[in-house]
mmCIF file of C-alpha atoms in Angstrom:
data_model
loop_
_atom_site.group_PDB
_atom_site.id
_atom_site.type_symbol
_atom_site.label_atom_id
_atom_site.label_comp_id
_atom_site.label_asym_id
_atom_site.label_seq_id
_atom_site.Cartn_x
_atom_site.Cartn_y
_atom_site.Cartn_z
ATOM 1 C CA MET F 777 59.332 -29.132 3.465
ATOM 2 C CA ALA F 778 61.893 -27.028 5.710
ATOM 3 C CA SER F 779 65.253 -29.394 6.159
ATOM 4 C CA GLU F 780 66.290 -30.144 9.593
ATOM 5 C CA LYS F 781 69.463 -27.486 8.936
ATOM 6 C CA ASN F 782 66.696 -25.275 8.897
ATOM 7 C CA PHE F 783 65.741 -26.188 11.992
ATOM 8 C CA ASN F 784 67.306 -25.053 14.948
ATOM 9 C CA ARG F 785 66.892 -24.004 18.119
ATOM 10 C CA ARG F 786 68.359 -20.417 17.933
ATOM 11 C CA ARG F 787 65.948 -19.974 14.551
ATOM 12 C CA PHE F 788 62.733 -20.848 16.768
ATOM 13 C CA LEU F 789 63.762 -18.746 19.763
ATOM 14 C CA SER F 790 64.372 -15.993 17.521
ATOM 15 C CA MET F 791 61.290 -16.259 15.828
ATOM 16 C CA ALA F 792 59.191 -16.334 18.559
ATOM 17 C CA ALA F 793 60.468 -13.558 20.057
ATOM 18 C CA LEU F 794 59.809 -11.231 16.863
ATOM 19 C CA THR F 795 56.212 -12.021 18.060
ATOM 20 C CA PHE F 796 55.859 -12.513 21.754
ATOM 21 C CA THR F 797 56.323 -10.800 24.976
ATOM 22 C CA ALA F 798 56.035 -13.192 27.935
ATOM 23 C CA ALA F 799 52.187 -12.755 29.043
ATOM 24 C CA LYS F 800 51.311 -13.006 32.820
ATOM 25 C CA LEU F 801 47.457 -14.404 33.036
ATOM 26 C CA ALA F 802 44.980 -12.463 35.176
ATOM 27 C CA PRO F 803 44.266 -14.551 37.627
ATOM 28 C CA LEU F 804 41.288 -17.158 37.727
ATOM 29 C CA ASN F 805 39.118 -19.185 40.376
ATOM 30 C CA VAL F 806 36.720 -21.495 39.451
ATOM 31 C CA LEU F 807 32.868 -20.956 40.018
ATOM 32 C CA ALA F 808 30.780 -23.924 40.380
ATOM 33 C CA SER F 809 28.148 -25.030 38.121
ATOM 34 C CA THR F 810 25.533 -27.948 38.238
ATOM 35 C CA GLY F 811 23.806 -29.843 36.384
ATOM 36 C CA SER F 812 23.478 -33.190 35.042
ATOM 37 C CA GLY F 813 21.322 -35.590 32.571
ATOM 38 C CA HIS F 814 22.309 -38.748 30.567
ATOM 39 C CA ARG F 815 25.552 -39.082 28.163
ATOM 40 C CA ASP F 816 23.635 -39.429 25.211
ATOM 41 C CA HIS F 817 21.918 -36.229 26.081
ATOM 42 C CA TYR F 818 25.081 -33.621 26.727
ATOM 43 C CA LYS F 819 24.524 -30.758 24.895
ATOM 44 C CA SER F 820 27.709 -28.711 23.797
ATOM 45 C CA THR F 821 27.807 -25.796 26.152
ATOM 46 C CA ASN F 822 27.413 -22.263 24.255
ATOM 47 C CA GLN F 823 29.248 -20.007 26.972
ATOM 48 C CA SER F 824 31.586 -21.336 29.494
ATOM 49 C CA GLN F 825 29.668 -20.225 32.680
ATOM 50 C CA ALA F 826 32.202 -20.619 35.154
ATOM 51 C CA VAL F 827 36.206 -19.361 34.664
ATOM 52 C CA PHE F 828 39.412 -19.598 37.028
ATOM 53 C CA THR F 829 40.534 -16.631 38.582
ATOM 54 C CA GLU F 830 43.895 -17.198 40.722
ATOM 55 C CA ILE F 831 46.699 -19.096 38.656
ATOM 56 C CA LYS F 832 49.709 -20.593 40.800
ATOM 57 C CA GLN F 833 53.130 -20.967 39.786
ATOM 58 C CA VAL F 834 55.511 -23.813 41.221
ATOM 59 C CA LYS F 835 59.161 -24.690 39.711
ATOM 60 C CA ALA F 836 58.749 -28.132 38.235
ATOM 61 C CA GLY F 837 61.409 -29.738 36.133
ATOM 62 C CA LEU F 838 62.692 -27.367 33.225
ATOM 63 C CA LEU F 839 59.776 -25.172 34.022
ATOM 64 C CA ASP F 840 58.289 -22.588 36.228
ATOM 65 C CA VAL F 841 54.642 -23.669 35.670
ATOM 66 C CA GLY F 842 51.455 -21.692 35.838
ATOM 67 C CA TYR F 843 48.372 -23.953 37.148
ATOM 68 C CA ALA F 844 44.625 -23.517 38.370
ATOM 69 C CA GLU F 845 43.606 -25.580 41.087
ATOM 70 C CA THR F 846 39.912 -25.944 42.738
ATOM 71 C CA GLY F 847 38.317 -28.150 45.527
ATOM 72 C CA PRO F 848 39.671 -29.036 48.964
ATOM 73 C CA ALA F 849 43.038 -29.838 49.906
ATOM 74 C CA ASN F 850 42.734 -33.284 50.933
ATOM 75 C CA GLY F 851 40.590 -34.164 47.954
ATOM 76 C CA GLN F 852 41.189 -36.814 45.503
ATOM 77 C CA PRO F 853 43.530 -35.298 42.737
ATOM 78 C CA VAL F 854 42.857 -34.698 39.244
ATOM 79 C CA ILE F 855 45.183 -33.905 36.851
ATOM 80 C CA LEU F 856 43.286 -31.942 33.210
ATOM 81 C CA LEU F 857 45.458 -31.332 30.698
ATOM 82 C CA HIS F 858 44.206 -29.052 27.716
ATOM 83 C CA GLY F 859 45.236 -29.316 24.158
ATOM 84 C CA TRP F 860 46.128 -27.234 21.027
ATOM 85 C CA PRO F 861 44.782 -24.862 20.335
ATOM 86 C CA TYR F 862 43.637 -24.200 23.594
ATOM 87 C CA ASP F 863 44.338 -23.536 27.095
ATOM 88 C CA ILE F 864 43.332 -24.274 30.747
ATOM 89 C CA ASN F 865 39.966 -22.447 30.070
ATOM 90 C CA SER F 866 38.553 -25.791 28.654
ATOM 91 C CA TYR F 867 38.384 -27.029 32.280
ATOM 92 C CA ALA F 868 36.737 -24.306 33.835
ATOM 93 C CA GLU F 869 33.233 -25.719 34.152
ATOM 94 C CA VAL F 870 34.259 -29.512 34.715
ATOM 95 C CA ALA F 871 36.799 -28.424 37.491
ATOM 96 C CA ALA F 872 34.013 -26.539 38.975
ATOM 97 C CA LEU F 873 31.367 -29.988 38.711
ATOM 98 C CA LEU F 874 34.602 -31.818 40.097
ATOM 99 C CA ALA F 875 35.184 -29.554 43.063
ATOM 100 C CA ALA F 876 31.627 -29.508 43.917
ATOM 101 C CA LYS F 877 31.780 -33.417 44.757
ATOM 102 C CA GLY F 878 35.122 -32.843 46.509
ATOM 103 C CA TYR F 879 37.744 -33.819 44.183
ATOM 104 C CA ARG F 880 41.100 -31.434 44.056
ATOM 105 C CA VAL F 881 41.401 -30.313 40.801
ATOM 106 C CA ILE F 882 44.579 -29.276 39.307
ATOM 107 C CA VAL F 883 44.650 -27.870 35.877
ATOM 108 C CA PRO F 884 48.376 -26.756 34.179
ATOM 109 C CA HIS F 885 49.344 -24.528 31.306
ATOM 110 C CA LEU F 886 51.343 -27.196 29.208
ATOM 111 C CA ARG F 887 54.660 -25.719 28.081
ATOM 112 C CA GLY F 888 54.770 -22.824 25.818
ATOM 113 C CA HIS F 889 51.462 -21.642 26.885
ATOM 114 C CA GLY F 890 49.971 -19.085 29.431
ATOM 115 C CA SER F 891 52.154 -18.307 32.615
ATOM 116 C CA THR F 892 53.967 -21.592 32.365
ATOM 117 C CA GLN F 893 57.484 -20.575 31.330
ATOM 118 C CA PHE F 894 61.011 -22.010 31.016
ATOM 119 C CA LEU F 895 63.201 -21.686 33.667
ATOM 120 C CA SER F 896 66.649 -21.533 31.425
ATOM 121 C CA ALA F 897 67.031 -19.744 27.907
ATOM 122 C CA GLN F 898 69.066 -22.315 26.702
ATOM 123 C CA THR F 899 66.418 -24.953 27.221
ATOM 124 C CA PHE F 900 65.402 -26.447 24.024
ATOM 125 C CA ARG F 901 61.834 -25.568 23.200
ATOM 126 C CA ASN F 902 61.067 -28.805 22.533
ATOM 127 C CA GLY F 903 57.411 -29.807 21.912
ATOM 128 C CA GLN F 904 57.816 -34.207 21.562
ATOM 129 C CA GLN F 905 55.713 -36.098 23.400
ATOM 130 C CA ALA F 906 57.816 -37.186 26.307
ATOM 131 C CA ALA F 907 58.718 -34.153 26.758
ATOM 132 C CA VAL F 908 55.328 -32.710 27.889
ATOM 133 C CA ALA F 909 54.758 -35.845 29.336
ATOM 134 C CA LEU F 910 57.477 -35.567 31.954
ATOM 135 C CA ASP F 911 56.364 -32.363 32.547
ATOM 136 C CA ILE F 912 53.411 -33.329 34.152
ATOM 137 C CA ILE F 913 55.189 -36.145 36.289
ATOM 138 C CA ALA F 914 57.271 -33.044 37.371
ATOM 139 C CA LEU F 915 54.384 -31.215 38.055
ATOM 140 C CA MET F 916 52.867 -33.990 40.237
ATOM 141 C CA ASP F 917 56.536 -34.450 42.059
ATOM 142 C CA ALA F 918 56.617 -30.564 42.956
ATOM 143 C CA LEU F 919 53.385 -30.743 44.455
ATOM 144 C CA ASN F 920 53.932 -33.804 46.285
ATOM 145 C CA ILE F 921 51.042 -35.869 44.523
ATOM 146 C CA LYS F 922 51.522 -39.252 44.178
ATOM 147 C CA LYS F 923 48.954 -40.825 42.204
ATOM 148 C CA ALA F 924 45.804 -38.824 40.232
ATOM 149 C CA ILE F 925 43.131 -39.378 38.080
ATOM 150 C CA ILE F 926 44.441 -37.572 34.915
ATOM 151 C CA GLY F 927 41.869 -36.294 31.999
ATOM 152 C CA GLY F 928 42.575 -34.822 28.671
ATOM 153 C CA PHE F 929 42.142 -34.435 25.180
ATOM 154 C CA ASP F 930 44.508 -33.584 22.071
ATOM 155 C CA TRP F 931 47.594 -32.996 23.174
ATOM 156 C CA GLY F 932 46.451 -33.266 26.952
ATOM 157 C CA ALA F 933 44.941 -37.098 26.122
ATOM 158 C CA ARG F 934 48.320 -38.192 24.382
ATOM 159 C CA THR F 935 49.971 -37.122 27.516
ATOM 160 C CA ALA F 936 47.564 -38.936 30.204
ATOM 161 C CA ASN F 937 47.758 -41.846 27.963
ATOM 162 C CA ILE F 938 51.546 -41.532 27.866
ATOM 163 C CA ILE F 939 51.441 -41.275 31.999
ATOM 164 C CA ALA F 940 48.959 -44.283 32.328
ATOM 165 C CA ALA F 941 51.401 -46.412 30.338
ATOM 166 C CA LEU F 942 54.498 -45.574 31.889
ATOM 167 C CA TRP F 943 54.048 -45.289 35.073
ATOM 168 C CA PRO F 944 50.687 -46.504 36.209
ATOM 169 C CA GLU F 945 51.712 -46.045 39.816
ATOM 170 C CA ARG F 946 51.112 -42.668 39.642
ATOM 171 C CA CYS F 947 47.841 -42.852 37.686
ATOM 172 C CA LYS F 948 44.476 -44.230 39.285
ATOM 173 C CA ALA F 949 42.694 -43.791 36.465
ATOM 174 C CA MET F 950 42.262 -41.945 33.013
ATOM 175 C CA VAL F 951 40.112 -40.127 30.744
ATOM 176 C CA SER F 952 41.014 -39.557 27.195
ATOM 177 C CA VAL F 953 39.325 -37.683 24.404
ATOM 178 C CA ASN F 954 39.809 -39.814 21.202
ATOM 179 C CA GLY F 955 41.101 -42.670 22.689
ATOM 180 C CA TYR F 956 44.473 -44.080 22.823
ATOM 181 C CA LEU F 957 47.174 -41.490 21.040
ATOM 182 C CA ILE F 958 50.295 -42.160 22.222
ATOM 183 C CA ASN F 959 52.421 -41.298 18.782
ATOM 184 C CA ASN F 960 54.509 -43.649 16.596
ATOM 185 C CA LEU F 961 57.202 -41.670 14.779
ATOM 186 C CA GLU F 962 57.616 -44.829 12.021
ATOM 187 C CA ARG F 963 53.702 -45.403 11.905
ATOM 188 C CA ASN F 964 53.265 -41.308 11.132
ATOM 189 C CA LYS F 965 55.182 -41.958 7.806
ATOM 190 C CA GLN F 966 52.147 -43.657 6.547
ATOM 191 C CA PRO F 967 49.554 -42.176 4.213
ATOM 192 C CA LEU F 968 45.791 -41.973 5.997
ATOM 193 C CA PRO F 969 42.538 -41.702 3.798
ATOM 194 C CA PRO F 970 42.245 -38.587 1.795
ATOM 195 C CA LYS F 971 39.304 -37.347 4.296
ATOM 196 C CA ALA F 972 41.593 -38.118 7.427
ATOM 197 C CA GLU F 973 44.471 -36.329 5.469
ATOM 198 C CA TRP F 974 42.260 -33.004 4.542
ATOM 199 C CA GLY F 975 41.609 -33.123 8.691
ATOM 200 C CA TRP F 976 44.962 -32.702 9.501
ATOM 201 C CA TRP F 977 46.098 -29.876 6.380
ATOM 202 C CA TYR F 978 47.862 -28.067 9.579
ATOM 203 C CA GLN F 979 50.065 -29.961 10.455
ATOM 204 C CA TYR F 980 51.324 -29.717 6.969
ATOM 205 C CA TYR F 981 51.457 -26.327 6.836
ATOM 206 C CA PHE F 982 53.748 -25.972 9.920
ATOM 207 C CA ALA F 983 55.560 -28.248 8.207
ATOM 208 C CA THR F 984 57.129 -25.381 5.799
ATOM 209 C CA ASP F 985 58.837 -22.676 6.661
ATOM 210 C CA ARG F 986 55.842 -20.518 4.981
ATOM 211 C CA GLY F 987 53.986 -21.956 7.751
ATOM 212 C CA GLN F 988 56.141 -21.175 10.483
ATOM 213 C CA LEU F 989 55.995 -17.670 9.415
ATOM 214 C CA GLY F 990 52.321 -17.717 8.674
ATOM 215 C CA TYR F 991 51.988 -18.890 12.190
ATOM 216 C CA THR F 992 54.154 -16.227 13.995
ATOM 217 C CA ALA F 993 52.111 -13.676 12.060
ATOM 218 C CA ASN F 994 48.623 -15.020 12.549
ATOM 219 C CA TRP F 995 47.862 -17.554 15.503
ATOM 220 C CA HIS F 996 45.271 -15.624 16.489
ATOM 221 C CA ASP F 997 43.042 -15.715 13.603
ATOM 222 C CA PHE F 998 44.585 -19.061 13.096
ATOM 223 C CA ASN F 999 43.713 -20.536 16.317
ATOM 224 C CA LYS F 1000 39.973 -19.364 16.100
ATOM 225 C CA LEU F 1001 39.358 -20.965 12.577
ATOM 226 C CA ILE F 1002 40.129 -24.428 13.748
ATOM 227 C CA TRP F 1003 37.988 -23.519 16.803
ATOM 228 C CA LYS F 1004 35.137 -23.175 14.196
ATOM 229 C CA ASN F 1005 36.390 -26.096 11.783
ATOM 230 C CA VAL F 1006 37.193 -28.859 14.545
ATOM 231 C CA SER F 1007 33.550 -27.676 16.539
ATOM 232 C CA PRO F 1008 31.175 -26.940 14.384
ATOM 233 C CA LYS F 1009 28.175 -26.942 16.523
ATOM 234 C CA TRP F 1010 30.342 -25.112 19.138
ATOM 235 C CA ASP F 1011 28.513 -21.157 19.290
ATOM 236 C CA PHE F 1012 31.312 -20.080 21.297
ATOM 237 C CA ASP F 1013 31.675 -15.980 21.431
ATOM 238 C CA ASP F 1014 34.631 -13.876 21.230
ATOM 239 C CA ALA F 1015 35.078 -13.424 24.870
ATOM 240 C CA THR F 1016 35.270 -17.108 25.390
ATOM 241 C CA TYR F 1017 38.072 -17.020 22.276
ATOM 242 C CA GLU F 1018 39.962 -14.184 23.827
ATOM 243 C CA ARG F 1019 39.690 -15.763 26.906
ATOM 244 C CA SER F 1020 41.759 -18.149 25.949
ATOM 245 C CA ALA F 1021 44.153 -16.381 23.492
ATOM 246 C CA ALA F 1022 45.548 -14.878 25.723
ATOM 247 C CA SER F 1023 47.618 -18.029 26.834
ATOM 248 C CA PHE F 1024 49.023 -17.910 23.277
ATOM 249 C CA LYS F 1025 50.873 -14.459 23.837
ATOM 250 C CA ASN F 1026 53.885 -16.816 25.828
ATOM 251 C CA PRO F 1027 57.148 -16.226 24.143
ATOM 252 C CA ASP F 1028 57.752 -20.054 23.465
ATOM 253 C CA TYR F 1029 54.470 -20.607 22.215
ATOM 254 C CA VAL F 1030 54.763 -20.711 18.500
ATOM 255 C CA ALA F 1031 57.711 -22.380 18.866
ATOM 256 C CA ILE F 1032 56.614 -25.793 20.771
ATOM 257 C CA VAL F 1033 53.770 -25.658 18.689
ATOM 258 C CA ILE F 1034 55.570 -25.598 15.284
ATOM 259 C CA HIS F 1035 58.386 -28.543 16.980
ATOM 260 C CA ASN F 1036 55.560 -30.954 18.152
ATOM 261 C CA TYR F 1037 53.921 -30.764 14.775
ATOM 262 C CA ARG F 1038 57.199 -31.075 12.631
ATOM 263 C CA TRP F 1039 58.520 -34.011 15.092
ATOM 264 C CA ARG F 1040 55.437 -35.841 14.416
ATOM 265 C CA LEU F 1041 56.107 -36.010 11.101
ATOM 266 C CA ASN F 1042 59.991 -36.676 10.993
ATOM 267 C CA ALA F 1043 60.349 -33.195 9.251
ATOM 268 C CA ALA F 1044 62.644 -32.233 13.216
ATOM 269 C CA PRO F 1045 64.476 -34.204 15.230
ATOM 270 C CA GLY F 1046 63.842 -34.593 19.308
ATOM 271 C CA GLU F 1047 66.463 -34.622 21.510
ATOM 272 C CA ALA F 1048 68.494 -37.633 22.631
ATOM 273 C CA GLN F 1049 67.753 -37.559 26.061
ATOM 274 C CA TYR F 1050 63.858 -38.513 25.599
ATOM 275 C CA ASP F 1051 65.005 -41.406 23.369
ATOM 276 C CA LEU F 1052 64.650 -44.293 25.468
ATOM 277 C CA LEU F 1053 61.026 -43.206 26.577
ATOM 278 C CA GLU F 1054 60.456 -42.774 22.736
ATOM 279 C CA LYS F 1055 61.733 -46.060 22.154
ATOM 280 C CA ARG F 1056 59.045 -47.588 24.643
ATOM 281 C CA LEU F 1057 56.273 -45.495 23.401
ATOM 282 C CA ALA F 1058 57.477 -46.698 19.598
ATOM 283 C CA ALA F 1059 56.640 -49.961 20.906
ATOM 284 C CA ALA F 1060 52.427 -49.645 21.491
ATOM 285 C CA PRO F 1061 52.751 -49.926 25.722
ATOM 286 C CA VAL F 1062 49.391 -50.690 26.867
ATOM 287 C CA ILE F 1063 46.987 -49.037 29.420
ATOM 288 C CA THR F 1064 46.603 -50.791 32.690
ATOM 289 C CA VAL F 1065 44.574 -48.609 34.677
ATOM 290 C CA PRO F 1066 40.554 -47.876 34.248
ATOM 291 C CA SER F 1067 39.429 -45.682 31.374
ATOM 292 C CA VAL F 1068 37.161 -44.220 30.412
ATOM 293 C CA THR F 1069 37.390 -42.791 26.512
ATOM 294 C CA LEU F 1070 35.221 -40.069 24.879
ATOM 295 C CA ASP F 1071 34.411 -38.941 21.215
ATOM 296 C CA GLY F 1072 32.365 -35.934 20.154
ATOM 297 C CA ASP F 1073 30.095 -36.839 17.273
ATOM 298 C CA SER F 1074 30.542 -33.826 15.725
ATOM 299 C CA ASP F 1075 34.451 -33.742 16.133
ATOM 300 C CA GLY F 1076 36.089 -32.317 12.867
ATOM 301 C CA VAL F 1077 39.574 -33.854 13.267
ATOM 302 C CA VAL F 1078 38.637 -37.617 14.612
ATOM 303 C CA PRO F 1079 35.379 -38.883 13.345
ATOM 304 C CA ALA F 1080 33.440 -40.237 16.712
ATOM 305 C CA SER F 1081 34.178 -44.343 16.714
ATOM 306 C CA ASP F 1082 32.636 -47.407 19.051
ATOM 307 C CA GLY F 1083 36.262 -47.489 20.535
ATOM 308 C CA SER F 1084 36.811 -51.041 18.821
ATOM 309 C CA ALA F 1085 39.767 -50.495 17.009
ATOM 310 C CA PHE F 1086 41.932 -48.909 20.144
ATOM 311 C CA ALA F 1087 40.097 -51.189 22.723
ATOM 312 C CA LYS F 1088 42.805 -53.662 22.822
ATOM 313 C CA MET F 1089 44.935 -51.453 23.767
ATOM 314 C CA PHE F 1090 43.802 -50.847 27.344
ATOM 315 C CA THR F 1091 43.787 -54.028 29.623
ATOM 316 C CA GLY F 1092 42.335 -52.633 32.502
ATOM 317 C CA LYS F 1093 38.392 -51.694 32.857
ATOM 318 C CA HIS F 1094 37.328 -49.911 30.274
ATOM 319 C CA THR F 1095 34.302 -48.002 28.862
ATOM 320 C CA HIS F 1096 33.644 -46.065 25.800
ATOM 321 C CA HIS F 1097 30.967 -43.245 25.224
ATOM 322 C CA ILE F 1098 30.233 -41.105 22.362
ATOM 323 C CA ILE F 1099 28.919 -37.369 23.152
ATOM 324 C CA LYS F 1100 26.353 -35.936 20.978
ATOM 325 C CA GLY F 1101 26.925 -32.154 20.162
ATOM 326 C CA ALA F 1102 30.772 -31.934 20.884
ATOM 327 C CA GLY F 1103 33.609 -31.227 19.041
ATOM 328 C CA HIS F 1104 37.193 -31.839 19.367
ATOM 329 C CA ASN F 1105 36.919 -29.530 22.861
ATOM 330 C CA LEU F 1106 34.864 -31.278 24.272
ATOM 331 C CA PRO F 1107 35.694 -31.035 28.095
ATOM 332 C CA GLN F 1108 34.593 -26.995 27.510
ATOM 333 C CA GLU F 1109 31.621 -27.816 24.660
ATOM 334 C CA ALA F 1110 30.583 -30.595 27.162
ATOM 335 C CA PRO F 1111 31.680 -30.471 30.408
ATOM 336 C CA ARG F 1112 29.114 -32.314 32.698
ATOM 337 C CA ALA F 1113 30.032 -35.298 30.260
ATOM 338 C CA PHE F 1114 33.905 -34.851 31.080
ATOM 339 C CA ALA F 1115 33.620 -34.590 34.572
ATOM 340 C CA ASP F 1116 30.882 -37.563 34.685
ATOM 341 C CA ALA F 1117 33.611 -39.717 32.733
ATOM 342 C CA VAL F 1118 36.250 -38.660 35.757
ATOM 343 C CA MET F 1119 33.706 -39.806 38.344
ATOM 344 C CA GLU F 1120 33.268 -42.797 36.142
ATOM 345 C CA ALA F 1121 37.011 -43.785 35.646
ATOM 346 C CA ASP F 1122 37.492 -42.859 39.445
ATOM 347 C CA SER F 1123 34.305 -45.549 40.478
ATOM 348 C CA TYR F 1124 36.181 -48.066 38.556
ATOM 349 C CA ALA F 1125 39.496 -48.286 40.512
ATOM 350 C CA LYS F 1126 37.836 -48.450 43.973
#
């Protein structure tokens, strides 16, 4: 395992720069898709039927954030947050469905992804949970959004959890895939059952020098392998993958990904400016806003459950659903189910 001495900012920035050059995504526009059905009968969508064709940019906090937006400007804001190794395209169809219902949908590239860039070359490329959550608060401030419905999966679900828990005044309702995901570094030191540990194999790979070198050289094929392993029933084509892979050419991508997973394993330090927030998050704050949580029954990372294990963390109105046929990238595999969950959570807040 790499020592903290070897885990330094200069090395990360230089490693990322060796492989990546800045990438500006082709603009994206949401094309509406329609459909309905009972939640238990959603099927994975083999290929995306909607794409984004325009990307906007706004300076927010430490970043120049790239984001897609669709729907009426005066609609109820919905912010949808992607995970790893994915990008905003996970939500193209979800955004179309919600926009058709009158929602203003905003889908940002998280730090290190797509056209989102750091404003300063001197800023540490930090992937810890508090930093990512503050990015979204800064984005809301920049767009003059006081309160939004926030939904996410993977990194995005964790970020949605954090905002709902620490800033409930900014979150009208929440949708979270895999439930309550706020990290506690002390708890993360505890071993899991072998099957669960196997599902997180890449975290341990990333904790090594070999893993950092390997991911820098092979991120394209590595991420595609993850897609296949964690969504075994999702028959995506090469074009669908390449659309998202363009977002991984960001010059800060590897640095953010590696730091995120090393930080979780206590293999890399965070930044002192986030210590107070991390202390609050380590105390496992409850989520009081109305929430819908989802599991895909074919998720190759987090096995589907009835939600009882984390139900006590939701003290507001809360419903949990299992989506048949969906894997880890649930919004892209079962977009109608995710869009319906957003509208369901919204209905609880009215």
